[in-house]
Short mmCIF file of C-alpha atoms in Angstrom, two decimals:
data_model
loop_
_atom_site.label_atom_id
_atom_site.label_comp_id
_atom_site.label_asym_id
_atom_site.label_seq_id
_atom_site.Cartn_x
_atom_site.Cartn_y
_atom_site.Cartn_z
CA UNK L 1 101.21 62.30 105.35
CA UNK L 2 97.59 62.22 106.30
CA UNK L 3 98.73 62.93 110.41
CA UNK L 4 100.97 65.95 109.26
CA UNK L 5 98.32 67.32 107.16
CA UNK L 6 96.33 67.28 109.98
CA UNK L 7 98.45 68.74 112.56
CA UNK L 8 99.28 71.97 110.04
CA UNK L 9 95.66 72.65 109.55
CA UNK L 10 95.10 72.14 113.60
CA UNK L 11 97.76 74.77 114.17
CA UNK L 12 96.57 76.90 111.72
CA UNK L 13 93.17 76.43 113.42
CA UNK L 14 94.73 77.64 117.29
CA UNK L 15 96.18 80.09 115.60
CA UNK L 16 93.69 81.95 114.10
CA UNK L 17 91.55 81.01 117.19
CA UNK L 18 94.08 82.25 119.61
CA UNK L 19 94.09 86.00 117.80
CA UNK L 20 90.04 86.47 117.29
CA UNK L 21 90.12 85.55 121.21
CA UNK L 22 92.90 88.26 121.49
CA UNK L 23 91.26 91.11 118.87
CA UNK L 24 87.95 90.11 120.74
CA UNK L 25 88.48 90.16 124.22
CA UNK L 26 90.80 93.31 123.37
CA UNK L 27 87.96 95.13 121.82
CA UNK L 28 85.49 94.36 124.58
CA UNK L 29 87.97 95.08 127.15
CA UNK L 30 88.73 98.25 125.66
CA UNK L 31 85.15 99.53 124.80
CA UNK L 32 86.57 100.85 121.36
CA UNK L 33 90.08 100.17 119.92
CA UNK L 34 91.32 101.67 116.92
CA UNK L 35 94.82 100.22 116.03
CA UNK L 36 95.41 96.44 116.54
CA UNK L 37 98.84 95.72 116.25
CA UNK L 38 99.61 94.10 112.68
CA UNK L 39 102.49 91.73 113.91
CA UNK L 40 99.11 90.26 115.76
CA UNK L 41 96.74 89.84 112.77
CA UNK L 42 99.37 88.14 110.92
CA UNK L 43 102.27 88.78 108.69
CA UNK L 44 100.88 90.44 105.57
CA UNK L 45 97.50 91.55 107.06
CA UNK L 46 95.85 94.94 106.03
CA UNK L 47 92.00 95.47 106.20
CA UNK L 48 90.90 98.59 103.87
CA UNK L 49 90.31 100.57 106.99
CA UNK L 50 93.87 99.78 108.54
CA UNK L 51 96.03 102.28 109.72
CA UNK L 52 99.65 102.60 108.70
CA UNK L 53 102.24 103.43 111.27
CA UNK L 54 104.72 105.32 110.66
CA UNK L 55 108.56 106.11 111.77
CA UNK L 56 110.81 109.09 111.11
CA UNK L 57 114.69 108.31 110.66
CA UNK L 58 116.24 111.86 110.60
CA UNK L 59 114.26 114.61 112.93
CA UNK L 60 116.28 117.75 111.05
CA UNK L 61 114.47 120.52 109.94
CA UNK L 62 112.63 118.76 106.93
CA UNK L 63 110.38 116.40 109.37
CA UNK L 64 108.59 119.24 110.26
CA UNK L 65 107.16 120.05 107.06
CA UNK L 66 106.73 116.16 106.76
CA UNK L 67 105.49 115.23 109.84
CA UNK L 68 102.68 118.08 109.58
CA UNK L 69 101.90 116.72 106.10
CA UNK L 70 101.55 113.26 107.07
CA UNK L 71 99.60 114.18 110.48
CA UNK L 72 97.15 116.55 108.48
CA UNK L 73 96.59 115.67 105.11
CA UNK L 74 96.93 111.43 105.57
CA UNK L 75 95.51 108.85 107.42
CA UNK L 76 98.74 107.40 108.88
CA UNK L 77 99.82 107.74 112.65
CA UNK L 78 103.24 108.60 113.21
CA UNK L 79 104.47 106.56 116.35
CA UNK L 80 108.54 106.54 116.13
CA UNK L 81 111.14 108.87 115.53
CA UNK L 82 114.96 108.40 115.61
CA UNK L 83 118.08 110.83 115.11
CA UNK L 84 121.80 110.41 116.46
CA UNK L 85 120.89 113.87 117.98
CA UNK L 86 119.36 114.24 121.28
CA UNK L 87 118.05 117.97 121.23
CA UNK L 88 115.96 116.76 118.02
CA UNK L 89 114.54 113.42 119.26
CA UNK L 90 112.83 115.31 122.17
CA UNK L 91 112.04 118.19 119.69
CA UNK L 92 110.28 115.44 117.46
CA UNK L 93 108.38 114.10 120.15
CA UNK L 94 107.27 117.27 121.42
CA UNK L 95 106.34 118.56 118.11
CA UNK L 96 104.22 115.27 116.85
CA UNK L 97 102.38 115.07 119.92
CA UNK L 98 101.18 119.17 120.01
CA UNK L 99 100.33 118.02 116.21
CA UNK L 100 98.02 115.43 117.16
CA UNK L 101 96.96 117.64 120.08
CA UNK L 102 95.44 119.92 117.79
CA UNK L 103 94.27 117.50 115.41
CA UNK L 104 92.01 116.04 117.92
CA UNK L 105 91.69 118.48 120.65
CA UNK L 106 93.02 116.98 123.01
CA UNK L 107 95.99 117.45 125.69
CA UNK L 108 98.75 115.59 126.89
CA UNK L 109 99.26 112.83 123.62
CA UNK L 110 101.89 110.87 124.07
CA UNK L 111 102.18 108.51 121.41
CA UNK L 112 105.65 108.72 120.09
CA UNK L 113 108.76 106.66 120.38
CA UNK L 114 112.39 107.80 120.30
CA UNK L 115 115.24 105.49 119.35
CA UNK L 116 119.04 107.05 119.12
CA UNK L 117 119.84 104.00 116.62
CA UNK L 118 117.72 103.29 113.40
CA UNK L 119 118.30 99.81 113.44
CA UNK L 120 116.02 99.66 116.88
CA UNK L 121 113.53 101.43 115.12
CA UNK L 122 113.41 98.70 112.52
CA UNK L 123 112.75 96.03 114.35
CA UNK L 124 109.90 97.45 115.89
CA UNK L 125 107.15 95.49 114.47
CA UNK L 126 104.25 97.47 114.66
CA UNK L 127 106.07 100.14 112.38
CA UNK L 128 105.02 99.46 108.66
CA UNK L 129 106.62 102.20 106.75
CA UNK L 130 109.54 104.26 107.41
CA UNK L 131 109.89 108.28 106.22
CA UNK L 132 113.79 108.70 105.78
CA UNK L 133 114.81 112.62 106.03
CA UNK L 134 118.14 111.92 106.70
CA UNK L 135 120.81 113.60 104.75
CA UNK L 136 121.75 112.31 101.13
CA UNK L 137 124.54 110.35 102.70
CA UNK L 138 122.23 107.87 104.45
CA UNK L 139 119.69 107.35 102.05
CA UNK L 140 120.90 104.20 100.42
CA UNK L 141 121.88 102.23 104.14
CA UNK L 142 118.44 103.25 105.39
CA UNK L 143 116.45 102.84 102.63
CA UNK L 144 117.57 99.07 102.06
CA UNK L 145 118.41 98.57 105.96
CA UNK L 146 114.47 99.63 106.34
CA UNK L 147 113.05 97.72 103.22
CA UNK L 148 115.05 94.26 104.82
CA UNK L 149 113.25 94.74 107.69
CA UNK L 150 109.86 94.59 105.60
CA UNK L 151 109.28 98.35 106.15
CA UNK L 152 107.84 100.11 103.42
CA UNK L 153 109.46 103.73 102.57
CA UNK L 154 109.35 107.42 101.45
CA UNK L 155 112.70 108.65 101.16
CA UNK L 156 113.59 111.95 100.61
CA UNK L 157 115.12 113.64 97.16
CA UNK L 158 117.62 113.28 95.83
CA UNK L 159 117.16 109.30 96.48
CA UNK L 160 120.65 108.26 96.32
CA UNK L 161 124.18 110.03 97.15
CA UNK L 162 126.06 107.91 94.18
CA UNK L 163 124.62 106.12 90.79
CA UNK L 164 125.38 102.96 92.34
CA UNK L 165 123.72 103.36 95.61
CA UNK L 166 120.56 104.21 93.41
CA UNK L 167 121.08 101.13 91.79
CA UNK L 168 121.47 99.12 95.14
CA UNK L 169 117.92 100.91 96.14
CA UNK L 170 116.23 99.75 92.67
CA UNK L 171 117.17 95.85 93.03
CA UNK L 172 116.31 95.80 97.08
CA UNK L 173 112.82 97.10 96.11
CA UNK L 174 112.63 94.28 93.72
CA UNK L 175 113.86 91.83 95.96
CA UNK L 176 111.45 92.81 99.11
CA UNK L 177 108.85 93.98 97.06
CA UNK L 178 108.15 97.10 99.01
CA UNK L 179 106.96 99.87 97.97
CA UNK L 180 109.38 103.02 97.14
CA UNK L 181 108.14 106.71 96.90
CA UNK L 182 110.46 109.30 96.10
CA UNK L 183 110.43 112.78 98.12
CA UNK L 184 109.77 114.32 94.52
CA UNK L 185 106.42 115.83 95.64
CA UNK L 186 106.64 118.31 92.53
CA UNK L 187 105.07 115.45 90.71
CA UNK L 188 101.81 115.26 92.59
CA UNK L 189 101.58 119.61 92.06
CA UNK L 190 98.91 120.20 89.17
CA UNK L 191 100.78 122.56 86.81
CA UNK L 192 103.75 120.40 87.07
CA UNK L 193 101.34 117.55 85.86
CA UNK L 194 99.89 120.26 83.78
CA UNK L 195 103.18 121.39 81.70
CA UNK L 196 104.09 118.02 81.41
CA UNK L 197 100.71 116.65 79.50
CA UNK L 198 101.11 119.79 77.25
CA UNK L 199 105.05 118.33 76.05
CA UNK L 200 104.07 114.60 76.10
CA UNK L 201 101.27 115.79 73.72
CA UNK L 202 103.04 117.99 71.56
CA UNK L 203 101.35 121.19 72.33
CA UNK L 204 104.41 122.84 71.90
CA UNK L 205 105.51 121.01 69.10
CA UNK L 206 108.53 119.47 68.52
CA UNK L 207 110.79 120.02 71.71
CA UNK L 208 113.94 121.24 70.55
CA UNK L 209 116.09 122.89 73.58
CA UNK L 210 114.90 122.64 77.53
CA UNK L 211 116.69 125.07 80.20
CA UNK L 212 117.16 124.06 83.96
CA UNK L 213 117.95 126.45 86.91
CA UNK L 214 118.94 124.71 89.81
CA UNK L 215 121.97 125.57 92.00
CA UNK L 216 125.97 125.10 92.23
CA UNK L 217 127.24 121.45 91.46
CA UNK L 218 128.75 120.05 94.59
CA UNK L 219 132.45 121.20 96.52
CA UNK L 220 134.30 119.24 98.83
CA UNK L 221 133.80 119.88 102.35
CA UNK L 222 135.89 123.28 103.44
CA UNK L 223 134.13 124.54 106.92
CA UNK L 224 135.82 125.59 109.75
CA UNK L 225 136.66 123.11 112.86
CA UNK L 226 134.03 124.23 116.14
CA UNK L 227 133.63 122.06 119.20
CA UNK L 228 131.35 119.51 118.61
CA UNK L 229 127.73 119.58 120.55
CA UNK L 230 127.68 116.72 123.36
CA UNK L 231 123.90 115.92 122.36
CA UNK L 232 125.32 114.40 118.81
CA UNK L 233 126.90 111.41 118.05
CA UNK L 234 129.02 112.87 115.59
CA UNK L 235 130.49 109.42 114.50
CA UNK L 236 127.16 108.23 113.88
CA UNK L 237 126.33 111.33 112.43
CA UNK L 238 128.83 110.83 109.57
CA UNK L 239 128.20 107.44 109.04
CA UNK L 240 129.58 105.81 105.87
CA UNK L 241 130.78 109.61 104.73
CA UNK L 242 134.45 110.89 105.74
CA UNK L 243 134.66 111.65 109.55
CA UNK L 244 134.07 115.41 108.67
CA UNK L 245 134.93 118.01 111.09
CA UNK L 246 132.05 119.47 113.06
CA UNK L 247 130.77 122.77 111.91
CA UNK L 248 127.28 124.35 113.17
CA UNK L 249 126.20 125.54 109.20
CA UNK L 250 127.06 121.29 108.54
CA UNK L 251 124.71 120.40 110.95
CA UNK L 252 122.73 123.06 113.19
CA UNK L 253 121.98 121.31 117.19
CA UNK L 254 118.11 122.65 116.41
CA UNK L 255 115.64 122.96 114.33
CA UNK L 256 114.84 126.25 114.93
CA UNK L 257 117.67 127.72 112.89
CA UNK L 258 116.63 129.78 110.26
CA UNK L 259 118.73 128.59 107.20
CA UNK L 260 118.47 124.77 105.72
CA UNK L 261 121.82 122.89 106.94
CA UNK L 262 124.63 122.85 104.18
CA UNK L 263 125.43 119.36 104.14
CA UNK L 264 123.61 119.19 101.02
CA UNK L 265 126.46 121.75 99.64
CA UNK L 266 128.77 119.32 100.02
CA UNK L 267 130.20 116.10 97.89
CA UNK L 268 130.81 113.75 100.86
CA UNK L 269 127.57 114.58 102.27
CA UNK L 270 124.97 115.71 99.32
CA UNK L 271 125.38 117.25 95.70
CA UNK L 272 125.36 120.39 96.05
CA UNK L 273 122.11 122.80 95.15
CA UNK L 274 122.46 121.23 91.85
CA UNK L 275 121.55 117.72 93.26
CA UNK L 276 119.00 119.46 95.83
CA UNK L 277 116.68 121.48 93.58
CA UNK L 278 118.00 118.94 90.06
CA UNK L 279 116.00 116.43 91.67
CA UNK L 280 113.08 118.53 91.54
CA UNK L 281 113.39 120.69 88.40
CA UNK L 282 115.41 117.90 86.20
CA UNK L 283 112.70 115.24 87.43
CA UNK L 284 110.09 116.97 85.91
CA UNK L 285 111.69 117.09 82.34
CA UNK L 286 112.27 113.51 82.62
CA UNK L 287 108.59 113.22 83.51
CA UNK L 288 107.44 115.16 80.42
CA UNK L 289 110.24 113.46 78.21
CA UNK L 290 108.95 109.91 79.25
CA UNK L 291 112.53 109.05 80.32
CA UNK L 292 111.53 107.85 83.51
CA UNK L 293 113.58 104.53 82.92
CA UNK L 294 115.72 106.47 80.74
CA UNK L 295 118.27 109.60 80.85
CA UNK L 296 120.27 111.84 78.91
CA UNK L 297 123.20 109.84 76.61
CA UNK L 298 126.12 112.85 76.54
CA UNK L 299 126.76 115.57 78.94
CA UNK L 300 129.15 118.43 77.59
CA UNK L 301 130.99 120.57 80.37
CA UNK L 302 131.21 124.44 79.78
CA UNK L 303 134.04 125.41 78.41
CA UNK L 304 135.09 127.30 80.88
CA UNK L 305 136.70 125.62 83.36
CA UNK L 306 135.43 127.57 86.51
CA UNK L 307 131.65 127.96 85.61
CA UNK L 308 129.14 126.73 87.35
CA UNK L 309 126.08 126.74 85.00
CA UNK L 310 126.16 125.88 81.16
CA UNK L 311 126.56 121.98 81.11
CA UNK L 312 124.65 120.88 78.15
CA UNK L 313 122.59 116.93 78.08
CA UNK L 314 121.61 115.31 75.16
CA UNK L 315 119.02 112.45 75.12
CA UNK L 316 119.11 109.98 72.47
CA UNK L 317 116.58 111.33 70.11
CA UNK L 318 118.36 114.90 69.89
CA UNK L 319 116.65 116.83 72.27
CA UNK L 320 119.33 119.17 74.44
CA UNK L 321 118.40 120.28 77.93
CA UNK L 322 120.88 122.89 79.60
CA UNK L 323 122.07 123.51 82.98
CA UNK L 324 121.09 127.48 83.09
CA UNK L 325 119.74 130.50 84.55
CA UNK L 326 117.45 132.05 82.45
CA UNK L 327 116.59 135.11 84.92
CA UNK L 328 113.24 133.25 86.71
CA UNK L 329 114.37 131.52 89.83
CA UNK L 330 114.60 127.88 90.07
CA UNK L 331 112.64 126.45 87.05
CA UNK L 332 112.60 124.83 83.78
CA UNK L 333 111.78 126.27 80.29
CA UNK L 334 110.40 123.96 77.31
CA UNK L 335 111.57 125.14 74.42
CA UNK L 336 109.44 124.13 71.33
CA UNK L 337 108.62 124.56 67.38
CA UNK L 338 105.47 126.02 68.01
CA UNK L 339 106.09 127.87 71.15
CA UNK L 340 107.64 127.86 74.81
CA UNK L 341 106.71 126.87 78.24
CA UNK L 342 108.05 128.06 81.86
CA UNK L 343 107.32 126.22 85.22
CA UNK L 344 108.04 126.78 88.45
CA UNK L 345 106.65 126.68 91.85
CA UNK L 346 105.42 129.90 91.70
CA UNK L 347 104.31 130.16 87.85
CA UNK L 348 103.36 128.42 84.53
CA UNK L 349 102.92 130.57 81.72
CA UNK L 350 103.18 129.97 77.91
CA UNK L 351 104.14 132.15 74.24
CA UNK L 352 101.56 132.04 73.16
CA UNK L 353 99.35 132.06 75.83
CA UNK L 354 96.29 129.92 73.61
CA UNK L 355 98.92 126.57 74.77
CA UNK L 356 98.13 127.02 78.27
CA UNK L 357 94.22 127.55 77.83
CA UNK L 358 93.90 124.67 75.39
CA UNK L 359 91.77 121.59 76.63
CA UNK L 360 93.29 118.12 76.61
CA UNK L 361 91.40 115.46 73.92
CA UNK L 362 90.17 112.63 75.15
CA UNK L 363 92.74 110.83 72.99
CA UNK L 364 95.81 112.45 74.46
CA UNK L 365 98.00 111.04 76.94
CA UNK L 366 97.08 111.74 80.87
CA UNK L 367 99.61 111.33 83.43
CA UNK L 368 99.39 109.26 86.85
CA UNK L 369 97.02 111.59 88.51
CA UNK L 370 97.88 112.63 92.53
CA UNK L 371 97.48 115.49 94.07
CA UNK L 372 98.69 114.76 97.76
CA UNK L 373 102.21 113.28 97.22
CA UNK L 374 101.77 111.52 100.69
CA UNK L 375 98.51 109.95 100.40
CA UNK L 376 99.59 108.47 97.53
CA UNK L 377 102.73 106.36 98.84
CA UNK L 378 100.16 105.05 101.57
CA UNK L 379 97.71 103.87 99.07
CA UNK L 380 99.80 102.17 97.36
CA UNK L 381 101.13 100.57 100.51
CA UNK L 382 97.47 99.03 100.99
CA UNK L 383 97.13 98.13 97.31
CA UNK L 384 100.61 96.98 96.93
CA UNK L 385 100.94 98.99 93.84
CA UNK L 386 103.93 101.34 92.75
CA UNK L 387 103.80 104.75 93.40
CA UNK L 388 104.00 108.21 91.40
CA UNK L 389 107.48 108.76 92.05
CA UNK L 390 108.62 104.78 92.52
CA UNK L 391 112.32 104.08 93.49
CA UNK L 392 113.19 103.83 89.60
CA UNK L 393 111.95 107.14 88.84
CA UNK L 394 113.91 108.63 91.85
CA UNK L 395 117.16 106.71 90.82
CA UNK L 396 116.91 107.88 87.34
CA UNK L 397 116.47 111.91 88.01
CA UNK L 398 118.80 111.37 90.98
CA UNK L 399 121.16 109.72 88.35
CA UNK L 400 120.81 112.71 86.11
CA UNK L 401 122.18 115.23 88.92
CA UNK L 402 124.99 112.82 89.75
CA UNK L 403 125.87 112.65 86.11
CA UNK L 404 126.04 116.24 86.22
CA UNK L 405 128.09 116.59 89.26
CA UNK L 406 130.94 114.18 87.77
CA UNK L 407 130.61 116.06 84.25
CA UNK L 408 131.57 119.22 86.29
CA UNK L 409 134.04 117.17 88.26
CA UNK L 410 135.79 115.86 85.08
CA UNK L 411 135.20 119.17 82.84
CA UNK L 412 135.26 116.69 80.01
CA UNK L 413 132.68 115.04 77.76
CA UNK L 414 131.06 111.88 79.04
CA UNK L 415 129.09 109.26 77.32
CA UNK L 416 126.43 107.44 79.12
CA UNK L 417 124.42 104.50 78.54
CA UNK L 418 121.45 104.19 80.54
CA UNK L 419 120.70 100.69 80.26
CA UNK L 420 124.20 99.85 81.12
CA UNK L 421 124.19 102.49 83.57
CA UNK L 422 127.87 102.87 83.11
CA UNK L 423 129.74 105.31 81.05
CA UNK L 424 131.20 104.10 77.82
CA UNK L 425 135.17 104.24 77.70
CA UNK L 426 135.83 106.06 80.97
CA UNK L 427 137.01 104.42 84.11
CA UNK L 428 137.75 107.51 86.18
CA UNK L 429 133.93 108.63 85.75
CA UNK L 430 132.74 105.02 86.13
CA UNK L 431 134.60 105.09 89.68
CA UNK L 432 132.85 108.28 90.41
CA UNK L 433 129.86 106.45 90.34
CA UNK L 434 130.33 104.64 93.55
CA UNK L 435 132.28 105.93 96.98
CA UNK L 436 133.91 103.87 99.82
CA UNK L 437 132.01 103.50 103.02
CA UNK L 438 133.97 104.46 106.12
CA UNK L 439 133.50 101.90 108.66
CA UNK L 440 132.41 103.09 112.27
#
């Protein structure tokens, strides 16, 4: 016992000799070095002044808006990219490296990687967390494929394609213990934060009736056949979806189109507008409701078989929150006994106005408190803590949109129990909760 004792502890001893020569002999060789390598420091490692590196799976038209978030307003360093499409892993490239041009005023960076296959990407060990813009029909395989691999994530909204992928996202989180922020940057906005401290603390009273504009529920795929680009790998491109016939308005060769791709229109690929802007909009009622590990318990489908607004939600304590346009854009309005509230991206105004202006007690309830949605996933990636939006909160708002989509689907009433997650007496909408991968 005493000899193997010994020889564990003399190992451990090389080893941690063996990388202070390396980090040392680095440094001096080097004159200044600011990233070391983690796999080299040791599984696990990260000093308070470490920097996390960072790789993009899906290069569409939403990494730009990411990638200049994450170059400007964070202290990660992108190094990776990846994308089944070859005009937009050089586009990437070209794009991160004129960011960090600029940043530091220099010329010529070259600092990122391109893989055409995720799972290369993955096993690069120097990456630490992975940003997945990919659309909704990859989330899920990425998201776990990535947290597996001991990458931490950001995945964009809506988190999960199906309830049951969402579910699959939830227990690999738990089972890697990595840390899961949802895209739902709406949450670190201050008069999102703002209206939602006013309902949690009953400054409109008693909530009685909420209304949410967001888009169209989601239609099966009906574009046009075109000749597919030879810079895509269209099979890869579909992935575990149906293997969909190319169209440019599916999936545009370049980022430098000027409308947002309509896969997300589109059940085998997203959830429609109601999925893509419900993730946003119907997240924040959740947030206000404190059903973040919760949901509405009955949906009721317009009566109207052809509409595409006018679903009605009920959560368990009576409170009835309505799919519909009430003439301001996309938005939500509280509805409460002693007044109501509107938000939106553009405005948050209250009848009577004296709600707004009131000041918060010191005894009322404050809400997790970011204000750069980015910043905040990477913090908690150094203090191993759970996010704003943490892959719970995703599943359940993404949960809430998928509900919605198979309430329109059905046009029949539908009775869900959210600790279940399954819906009580109906096994057509309890198969809509899932979908069958294609194999390619």
């Amino acid at each position: 016992m005493k000899k193997k004792i010994s020889f564990e502890k003399s190992k451990k001893q090389k080893t941690n000799f063996t990388r202070r020569k390396f980090i040392s002999t680095t440094i001096l060789s080097a004159g200044a070095i600011s990233i070391i390598p983690r796999h080299v420091l040791g599984k696990g490692f990260l000093g308070p002044s470490d920097r996390i590196n960072l790789g993009f799976i899906g290069l569409g038209k939403q990494s730009r808006g990411l990638a200049s978030r994450f170059i400007g307003e964070t202290d990660a360093q992108i190094v990776a990219g990846c994308d089944v499409w070859t005009t937009k892993t050089a586009w990437f490239e070209n794009h991160v490296n004129s960011l960090y041009g600029e940043k530091r005023k220099t010329s010529g960076h070259k600092g990122i990687t391109s893989y055409s296959e995720y799972q290369k990407l993955l096993n690069n060990k120097d990456i630490d967390g992975v940003i997945i813009a990919t659309p909704d029909h990859w989330h899920a395989r990425h998201a776990i494929d990535a947290m597996n691999a001991g990458k931490d994530v950001y995945c964009e909204k809506p988190l999960s394609l199906k309830i049951m992928e969402g579910i699959d996202m939830v227990q690999a989180t738990k089972s890697t213990k990595k840390v899961l922020q949802t895209g739902s940057m709406q949450r670190s906005w201050e008069n999102f934060r703002k209206a939602c401290e006013l309902v949690r603390n009953g400054y409109l009273g008693e909530i009685k009736k909420i209304l949410v504009n967001v888009g169209d529920p989601a239609i099966p795929y009906n574009l046009s056949k075109e000749d597919t680009p030879k810079e895509v790998d269209w099979n890869l491109w579909c992935g575990p979806a149906p293997l969909l016939e190319y169209n440019h308005r599916l999936a545009p060769s370049n980022n430098d189109v000027k409308f947002w791709p309509d896969w997300r229109l589109f059940e085998e690929t997203g959830g429609g507008i109601l999925c893509d802007w419900g993730a946003h909009m119907f997240d924040i009622v959740q947030w206000a409701l404190g059903m973040d590990r919760s949901g509405p318990v009955r949906y009721l489908p317009p009566s109207d078989p052809t509409a595409v607004r006018g679903l009605r939600m009920f959560y368990e304590n009576g409170i009835e929150m309505v799919h519909e346009d009430f003439g301001r854009g996309w938005g939500v309005r509280f509805m409460g006994s002693e007044g109501k509230m509107d938000v939106s991206r553009s405005y948050l105004e209250t009848d009577p106005v004296n709600i707004l202006t009131a000041e918060l007690k010191d005894s009322d309830t404050r809400l997790y408190h970011s204000d750069n949605h980015y910043q905040d996933w990477l913090d908690a990636i150094k203090n191993r803590t759970s996010p704003i939006c943490d892959v719970e909160t995703g599943h359940r708002s993404a949960t809430v949109c998928n509900i919605a989509n198979i309430a329109y689907k059905l046009r029949r009433p539908l009775e869900w129990d959210p600790k279940k997650e399954q819906f009580n007496g109906d096994s057509e909408a309890n198969a809509l909760r899932g979908r069958k991968s294609r194999e390619f």
